[in-house]
XYZ file of C-alpha atoms in Angstrom:
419
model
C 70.785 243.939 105.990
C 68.223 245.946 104.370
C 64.315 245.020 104.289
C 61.216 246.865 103.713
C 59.834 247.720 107.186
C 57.151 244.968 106.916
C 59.076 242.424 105.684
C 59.290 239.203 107.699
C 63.389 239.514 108.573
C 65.469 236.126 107.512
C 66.137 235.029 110.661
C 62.285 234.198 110.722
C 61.654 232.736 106.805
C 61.033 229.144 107.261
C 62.659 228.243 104.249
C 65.955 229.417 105.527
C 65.754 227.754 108.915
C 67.556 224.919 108.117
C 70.615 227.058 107.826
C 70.653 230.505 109.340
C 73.793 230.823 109.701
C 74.777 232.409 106.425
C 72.380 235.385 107.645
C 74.221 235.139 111.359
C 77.836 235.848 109.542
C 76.352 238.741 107.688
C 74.627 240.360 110.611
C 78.259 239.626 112.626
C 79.859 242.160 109.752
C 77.098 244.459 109.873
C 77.882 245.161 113.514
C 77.356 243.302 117.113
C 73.689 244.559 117.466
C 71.061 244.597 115.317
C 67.442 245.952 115.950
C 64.704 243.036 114.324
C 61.100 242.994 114.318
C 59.781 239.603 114.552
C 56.646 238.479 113.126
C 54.161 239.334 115.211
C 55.675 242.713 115.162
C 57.595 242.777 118.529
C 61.066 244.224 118.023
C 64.355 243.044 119.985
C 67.822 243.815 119.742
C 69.732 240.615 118.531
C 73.106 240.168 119.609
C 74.961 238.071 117.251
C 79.400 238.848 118.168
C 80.909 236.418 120.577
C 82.433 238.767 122.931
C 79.556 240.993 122.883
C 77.428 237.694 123.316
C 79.015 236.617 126.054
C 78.976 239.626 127.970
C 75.195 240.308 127.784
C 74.745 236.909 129.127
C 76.713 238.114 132.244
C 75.269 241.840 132.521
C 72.881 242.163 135.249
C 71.326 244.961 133.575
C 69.565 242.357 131.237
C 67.185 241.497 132.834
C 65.587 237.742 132.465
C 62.357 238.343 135.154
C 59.138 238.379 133.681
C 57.502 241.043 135.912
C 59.854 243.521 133.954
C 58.213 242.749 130.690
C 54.726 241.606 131.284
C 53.390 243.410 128.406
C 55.355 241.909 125.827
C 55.097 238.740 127.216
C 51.680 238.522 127.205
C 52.055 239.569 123.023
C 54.669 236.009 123.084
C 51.520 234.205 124.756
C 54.566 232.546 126.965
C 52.591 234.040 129.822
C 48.905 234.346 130.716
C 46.869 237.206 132.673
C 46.897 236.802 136.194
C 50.879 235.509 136.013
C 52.237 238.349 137.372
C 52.153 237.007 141.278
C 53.246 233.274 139.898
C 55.836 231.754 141.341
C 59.205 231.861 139.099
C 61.804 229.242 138.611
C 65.238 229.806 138.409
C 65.431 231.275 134.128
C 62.922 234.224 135.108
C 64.463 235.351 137.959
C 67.134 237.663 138.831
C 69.591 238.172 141.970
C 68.871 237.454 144.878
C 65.819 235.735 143.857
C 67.535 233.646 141.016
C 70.562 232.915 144.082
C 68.018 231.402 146.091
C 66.390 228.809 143.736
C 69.515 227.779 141.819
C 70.610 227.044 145.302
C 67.772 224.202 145.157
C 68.650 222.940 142.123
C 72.301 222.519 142.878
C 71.239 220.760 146.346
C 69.601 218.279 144.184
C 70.922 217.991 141.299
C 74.593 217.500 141.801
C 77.436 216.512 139.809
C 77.929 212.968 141.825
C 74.479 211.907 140.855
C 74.823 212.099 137.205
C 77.655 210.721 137.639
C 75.937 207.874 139.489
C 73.758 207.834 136.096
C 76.684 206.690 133.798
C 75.876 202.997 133.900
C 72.032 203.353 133.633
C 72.577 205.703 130.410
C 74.693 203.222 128.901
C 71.861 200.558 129.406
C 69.512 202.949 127.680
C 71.962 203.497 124.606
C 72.610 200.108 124.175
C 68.992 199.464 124.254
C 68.252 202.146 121.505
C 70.976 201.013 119.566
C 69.960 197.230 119.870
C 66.141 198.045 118.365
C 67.887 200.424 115.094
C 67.139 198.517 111.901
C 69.539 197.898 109.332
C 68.781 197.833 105.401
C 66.184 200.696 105.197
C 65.840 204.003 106.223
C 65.658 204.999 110.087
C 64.192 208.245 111.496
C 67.197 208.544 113.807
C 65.013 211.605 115.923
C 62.458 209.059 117.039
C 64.271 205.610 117.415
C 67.368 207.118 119.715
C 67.884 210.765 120.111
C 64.592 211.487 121.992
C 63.737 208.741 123.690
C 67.404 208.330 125.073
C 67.372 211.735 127.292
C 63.691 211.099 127.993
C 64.171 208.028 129.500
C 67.227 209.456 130.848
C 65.843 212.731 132.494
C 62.454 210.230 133.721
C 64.366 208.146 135.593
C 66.516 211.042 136.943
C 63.989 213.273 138.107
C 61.863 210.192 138.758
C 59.054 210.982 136.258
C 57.220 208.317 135.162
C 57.791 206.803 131.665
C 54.666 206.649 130.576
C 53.767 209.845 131.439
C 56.389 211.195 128.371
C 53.982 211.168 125.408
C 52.019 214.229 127.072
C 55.123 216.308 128.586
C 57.028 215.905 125.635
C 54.340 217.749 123.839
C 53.796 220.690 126.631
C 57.634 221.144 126.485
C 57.621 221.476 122.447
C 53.872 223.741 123.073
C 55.329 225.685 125.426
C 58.548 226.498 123.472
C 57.170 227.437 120.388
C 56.164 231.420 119.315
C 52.462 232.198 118.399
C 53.440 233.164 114.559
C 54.343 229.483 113.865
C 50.718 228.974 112.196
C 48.885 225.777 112.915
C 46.485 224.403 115.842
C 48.183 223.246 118.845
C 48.332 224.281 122.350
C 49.418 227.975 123.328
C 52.377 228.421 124.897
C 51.319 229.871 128.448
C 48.531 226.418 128.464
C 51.371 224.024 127.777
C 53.243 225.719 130.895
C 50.221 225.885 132.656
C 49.309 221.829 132.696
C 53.195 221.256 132.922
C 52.835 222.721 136.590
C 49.648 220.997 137.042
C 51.237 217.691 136.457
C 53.955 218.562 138.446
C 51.755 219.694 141.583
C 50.097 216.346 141.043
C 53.249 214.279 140.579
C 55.386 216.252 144.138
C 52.096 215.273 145.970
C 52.258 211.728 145.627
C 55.866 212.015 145.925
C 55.976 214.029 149.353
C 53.455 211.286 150.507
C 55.985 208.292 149.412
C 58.414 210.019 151.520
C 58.845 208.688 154.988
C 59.504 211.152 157.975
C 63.316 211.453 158.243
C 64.274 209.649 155.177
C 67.622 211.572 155.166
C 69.230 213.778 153.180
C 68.256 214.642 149.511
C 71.629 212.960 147.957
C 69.994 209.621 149.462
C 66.824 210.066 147.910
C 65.807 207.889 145.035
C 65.285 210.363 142.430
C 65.770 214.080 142.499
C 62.326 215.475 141.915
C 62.289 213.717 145.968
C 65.741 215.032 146.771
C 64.275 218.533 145.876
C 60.962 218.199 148.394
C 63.607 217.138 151.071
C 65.803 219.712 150.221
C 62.858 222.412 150.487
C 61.584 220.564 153.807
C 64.705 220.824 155.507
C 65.669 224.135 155.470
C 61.732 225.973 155.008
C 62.998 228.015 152.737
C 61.741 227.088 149.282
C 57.863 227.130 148.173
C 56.308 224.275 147.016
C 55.129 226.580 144.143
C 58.934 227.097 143.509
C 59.489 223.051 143.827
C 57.090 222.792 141.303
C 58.404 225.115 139.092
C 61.860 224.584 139.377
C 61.316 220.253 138.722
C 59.605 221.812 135.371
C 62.790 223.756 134.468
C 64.964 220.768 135.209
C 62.969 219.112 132.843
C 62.704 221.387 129.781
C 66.742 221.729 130.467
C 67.151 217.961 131.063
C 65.927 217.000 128.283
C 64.959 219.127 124.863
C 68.451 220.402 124.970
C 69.930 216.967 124.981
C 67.616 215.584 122.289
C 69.025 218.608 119.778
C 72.413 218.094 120.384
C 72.539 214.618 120.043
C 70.388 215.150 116.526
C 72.182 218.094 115.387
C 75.046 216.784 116.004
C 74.693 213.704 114.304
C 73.907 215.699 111.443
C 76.688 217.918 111.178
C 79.334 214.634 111.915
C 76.632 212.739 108.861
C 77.969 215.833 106.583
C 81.631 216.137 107.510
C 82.550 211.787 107.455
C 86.161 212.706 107.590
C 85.337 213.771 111.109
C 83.708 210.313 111.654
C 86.799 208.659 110.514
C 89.045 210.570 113.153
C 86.912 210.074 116.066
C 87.122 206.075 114.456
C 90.758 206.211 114.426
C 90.910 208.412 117.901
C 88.539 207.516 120.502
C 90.060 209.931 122.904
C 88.407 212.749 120.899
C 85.354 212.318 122.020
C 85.220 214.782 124.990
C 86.766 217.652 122.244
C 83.998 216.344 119.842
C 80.953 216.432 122.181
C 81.997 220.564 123.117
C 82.581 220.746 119.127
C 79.096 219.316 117.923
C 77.863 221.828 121.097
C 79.432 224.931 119.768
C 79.119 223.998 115.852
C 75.287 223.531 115.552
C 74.396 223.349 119.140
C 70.530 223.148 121.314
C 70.307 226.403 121.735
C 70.079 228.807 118.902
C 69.270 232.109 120.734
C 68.735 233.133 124.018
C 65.156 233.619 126.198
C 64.245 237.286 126.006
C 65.577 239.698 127.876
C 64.629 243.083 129.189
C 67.311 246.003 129.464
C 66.551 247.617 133.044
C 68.418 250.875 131.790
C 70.216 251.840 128.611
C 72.832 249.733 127.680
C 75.583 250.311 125.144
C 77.450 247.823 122.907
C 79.458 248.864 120.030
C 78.427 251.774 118.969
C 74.175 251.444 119.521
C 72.586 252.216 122.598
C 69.972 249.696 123.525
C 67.848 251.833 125.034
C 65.784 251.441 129.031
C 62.501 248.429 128.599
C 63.966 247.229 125.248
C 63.854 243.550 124.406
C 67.657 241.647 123.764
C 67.559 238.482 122.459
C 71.398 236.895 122.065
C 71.920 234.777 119.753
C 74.217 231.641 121.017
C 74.419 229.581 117.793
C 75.631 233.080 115.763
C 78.432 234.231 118.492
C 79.572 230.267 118.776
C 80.893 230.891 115.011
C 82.259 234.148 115.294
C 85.236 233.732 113.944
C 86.733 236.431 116.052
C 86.953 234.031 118.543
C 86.843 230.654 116.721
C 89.812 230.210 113.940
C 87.788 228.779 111.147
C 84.326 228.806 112.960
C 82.287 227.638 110.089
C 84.036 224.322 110.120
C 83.905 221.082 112.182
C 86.785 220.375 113.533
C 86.542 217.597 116.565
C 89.810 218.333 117.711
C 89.274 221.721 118.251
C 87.997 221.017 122.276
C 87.144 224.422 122.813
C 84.779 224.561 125.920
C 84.209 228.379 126.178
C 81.599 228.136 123.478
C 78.042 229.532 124.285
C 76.128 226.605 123.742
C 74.920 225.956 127.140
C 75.351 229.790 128.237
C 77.025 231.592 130.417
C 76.990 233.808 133.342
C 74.505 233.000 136.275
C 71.875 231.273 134.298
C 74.509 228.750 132.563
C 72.424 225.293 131.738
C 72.695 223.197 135.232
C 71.764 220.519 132.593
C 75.093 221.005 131.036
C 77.087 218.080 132.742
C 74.244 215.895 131.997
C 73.893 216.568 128.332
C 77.833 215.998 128.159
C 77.688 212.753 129.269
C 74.504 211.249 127.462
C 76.275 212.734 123.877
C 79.393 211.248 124.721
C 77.864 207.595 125.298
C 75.590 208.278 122.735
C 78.303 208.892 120.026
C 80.807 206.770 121.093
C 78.294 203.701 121.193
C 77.032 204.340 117.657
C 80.603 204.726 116.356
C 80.787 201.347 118.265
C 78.180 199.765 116.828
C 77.928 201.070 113.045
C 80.423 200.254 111.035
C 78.797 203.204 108.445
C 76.413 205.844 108.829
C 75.004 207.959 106.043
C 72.413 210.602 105.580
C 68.976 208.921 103.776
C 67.784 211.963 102.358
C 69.395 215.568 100.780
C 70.081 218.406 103.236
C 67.547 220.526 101.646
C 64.592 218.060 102.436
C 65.346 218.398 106.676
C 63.234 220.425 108.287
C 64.204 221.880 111.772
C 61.541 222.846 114.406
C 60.206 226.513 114.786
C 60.961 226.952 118.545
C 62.273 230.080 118.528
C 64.802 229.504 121.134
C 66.039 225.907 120.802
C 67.315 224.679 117.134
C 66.545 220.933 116.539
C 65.438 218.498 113.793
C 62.150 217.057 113.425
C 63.156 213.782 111.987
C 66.556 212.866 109.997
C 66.314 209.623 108.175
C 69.670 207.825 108.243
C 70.940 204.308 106.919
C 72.633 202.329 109.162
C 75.172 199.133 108.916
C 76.551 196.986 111.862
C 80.205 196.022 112.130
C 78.792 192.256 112.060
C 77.122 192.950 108.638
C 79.722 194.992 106.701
């Protein structure tokens, strides 16, 4: 894929963002790796083969800890001076450090207590989908796919509702590059009063807890379950309490809020999927890891940094160079997926890359799962027909660099009752 040296490369031209994938499949035939300079000039190697993909996610020479790229970092504005003695959560860390604080967030947030969740997120949906208007056009973004993993991940972590309208913004601050042009807050600020709020917020919840209030799985909310967890054993900061309840929920609930819009979109532009998942309910599990590996949350990877030369294909990444894999490009390889460019809800194939793999794999994961699976199966439910209010070409998705997701999509809407 030839381009004059200072030439912005496609992956980063707005106007192609809505679909990238057409440059994806012809990087794939160019080769596994690619060198790209971005456009603030830092280069990375971009990964873009499934296989390849899949086994840089796993390879402990890639490293994903901060303190082994500082310099670039600080270039990203994802950090600020001063950072380097922070506290990191579970994404910027490697073995044994990374070990230790995923051990935390399992402790807390465990598969039984999303499960425990089911009824509550059902509540929600039916809520959202109660308050959708009929006869004129509907931003479905706003009215259900954010606010139903906000109030979701809220409750779950026990975050206050009305606190959403300024963490929703640090999240989106703190995941978006410097060369997206406009003013808003700086990445390493939105991170910055994200842990401030949190510092706040496990204060007032370690002083709600009473002395020898049990175990963490019989706490109210998990942002507590995590201070009792980190109590009990001594062996957790609160600096990495903090931190980690601010992964949790970046991962709890952006991811969620993309895959339920982008994958309403994709089922929007393929309605004979809609009809099968009509006519055969039990698809829906298939269809939620379809809509996941087809257009899922996460387009490519956070940076990493190769600790020593590292060879795939035939290109040797070299020692301190940047590798950025791309998830959404290697989940339609079609080395690995028979027709990957197509939707195909039967196709239940879970060993996409959408939610990663290897020791950093989303914890969010089952979570996100089950919220797109009520979500869908509720609006199929509900809406007798769904269509897209506006062309394709008038969408516009977000410039996050690392997650993929719409800013609105306008949608029309007609209840069973009313057809």
């Amino acid at each position: 894929m030839a381009h004059a040296e200072d030439e912005v490369h496609p992956l980063y031209q707005k106007h192609l963002r809505n679909d990238p994938f057409p440059i994806y499949a012809q990087m794939r035939e160019e080769g596994p790796v690619q060198l790209v300079k971005e456009p603030r000039g830092i280069e990375h190697w971009v990964i873009t083969r499934y296989e390849e993909a899949r086994a840089a996610l796993a390879d402990r020479r890639l490293s994903r800890d901060p303190r082994n790229m500082w310099e670039v970092m600080r270039q990203t504005e994802l950090y600020d001076e001063g950072e380097e003695d922070s506290e990191p959560h579970m994404l910027n860390a490697d073995p044994p450090e990374h070990t230790r604080l995923r051990q935390l967030a399992n402790k807390a947030f465990t598969a039984e207590r999303v499960e425990r969740l089911r009824p509550r997120i059902q509540q929600i949906t039916d809520e959202l989908i109660a308050g959708i208007e009929t006869g004129k056009q509907v931003d479905f973004m706003s009215t259900f796919a954010a606010p139903m993993p906000i109030k979701v991940i809220c409750e779950l972590l026990g975050v206050p509702y009305q606190d959403a309208v300024s963490f929703t913004t640090w999240v989106l601050a703190a995941l978006t590059p410097t060369y997206v042009k406009g003013e808003r807050i700086r990445p390493y600020e939105a991170n910055r009063m994200l842990r401030e709020y949190f510092v706040e917020l496990v204060a007032r919840k370690r002083a709600e807890l009473k002395p020898g209030s049990g175990h963490e799985e019989q706490q109210p909310d998990l942002l507590s379950a995590l201070i009792v967890a980190s109590d009990s054993g001594s062996r957790f900061t609160e600096k990495e309490v903090v931190s980690t309840a601010n992964l949790l929920l970046i991962a709890g609930y952006k991811t969620t809020v993309n895959l339920i819009g982008n994958g309403m979109l994709a089922l929007l532009q393929n309605p004979g999927e809609i009809t099968r998942l009509r006519r055969d309910p039990s698809l829906m599990a298939s269809a939620v890891e379809e809509l996941a590996r087809y257009d899922g949350p996460v387009e490519r990877a956070m940076l990493r940094v190769a600790t020593e030369p590292v060879t795939i294909g035939d290109v040797t990444i070299p020692a301190g160079a940047l590798v950025t894999i791309a998830n959404a490009s290697a989940n339609r390889d079609e080395r690995r997926f028979d027709g990957g460019e197509r939707l195909d809800v039967g196709r239940g194939d879970r060993n996409h890359l959408a939610f990663g793999y290897g020791i950093h794999y989303c914890i969010g994961a089952p979570l996100s799962r089950l919220e797109t699976e009520i979500a869908f199966t509720s609006l199929l439910n509900e809406f007798s027909e769904m269509t897209l209010a506006v062309p394709v070409e008038k969408l516009e998705y977000r410039e996050t660099g690392v997650l993929r997701g719409l800013g609105e999509l306008p949608v029309w809407f007609t209840r069973r009752d009313a057809a």
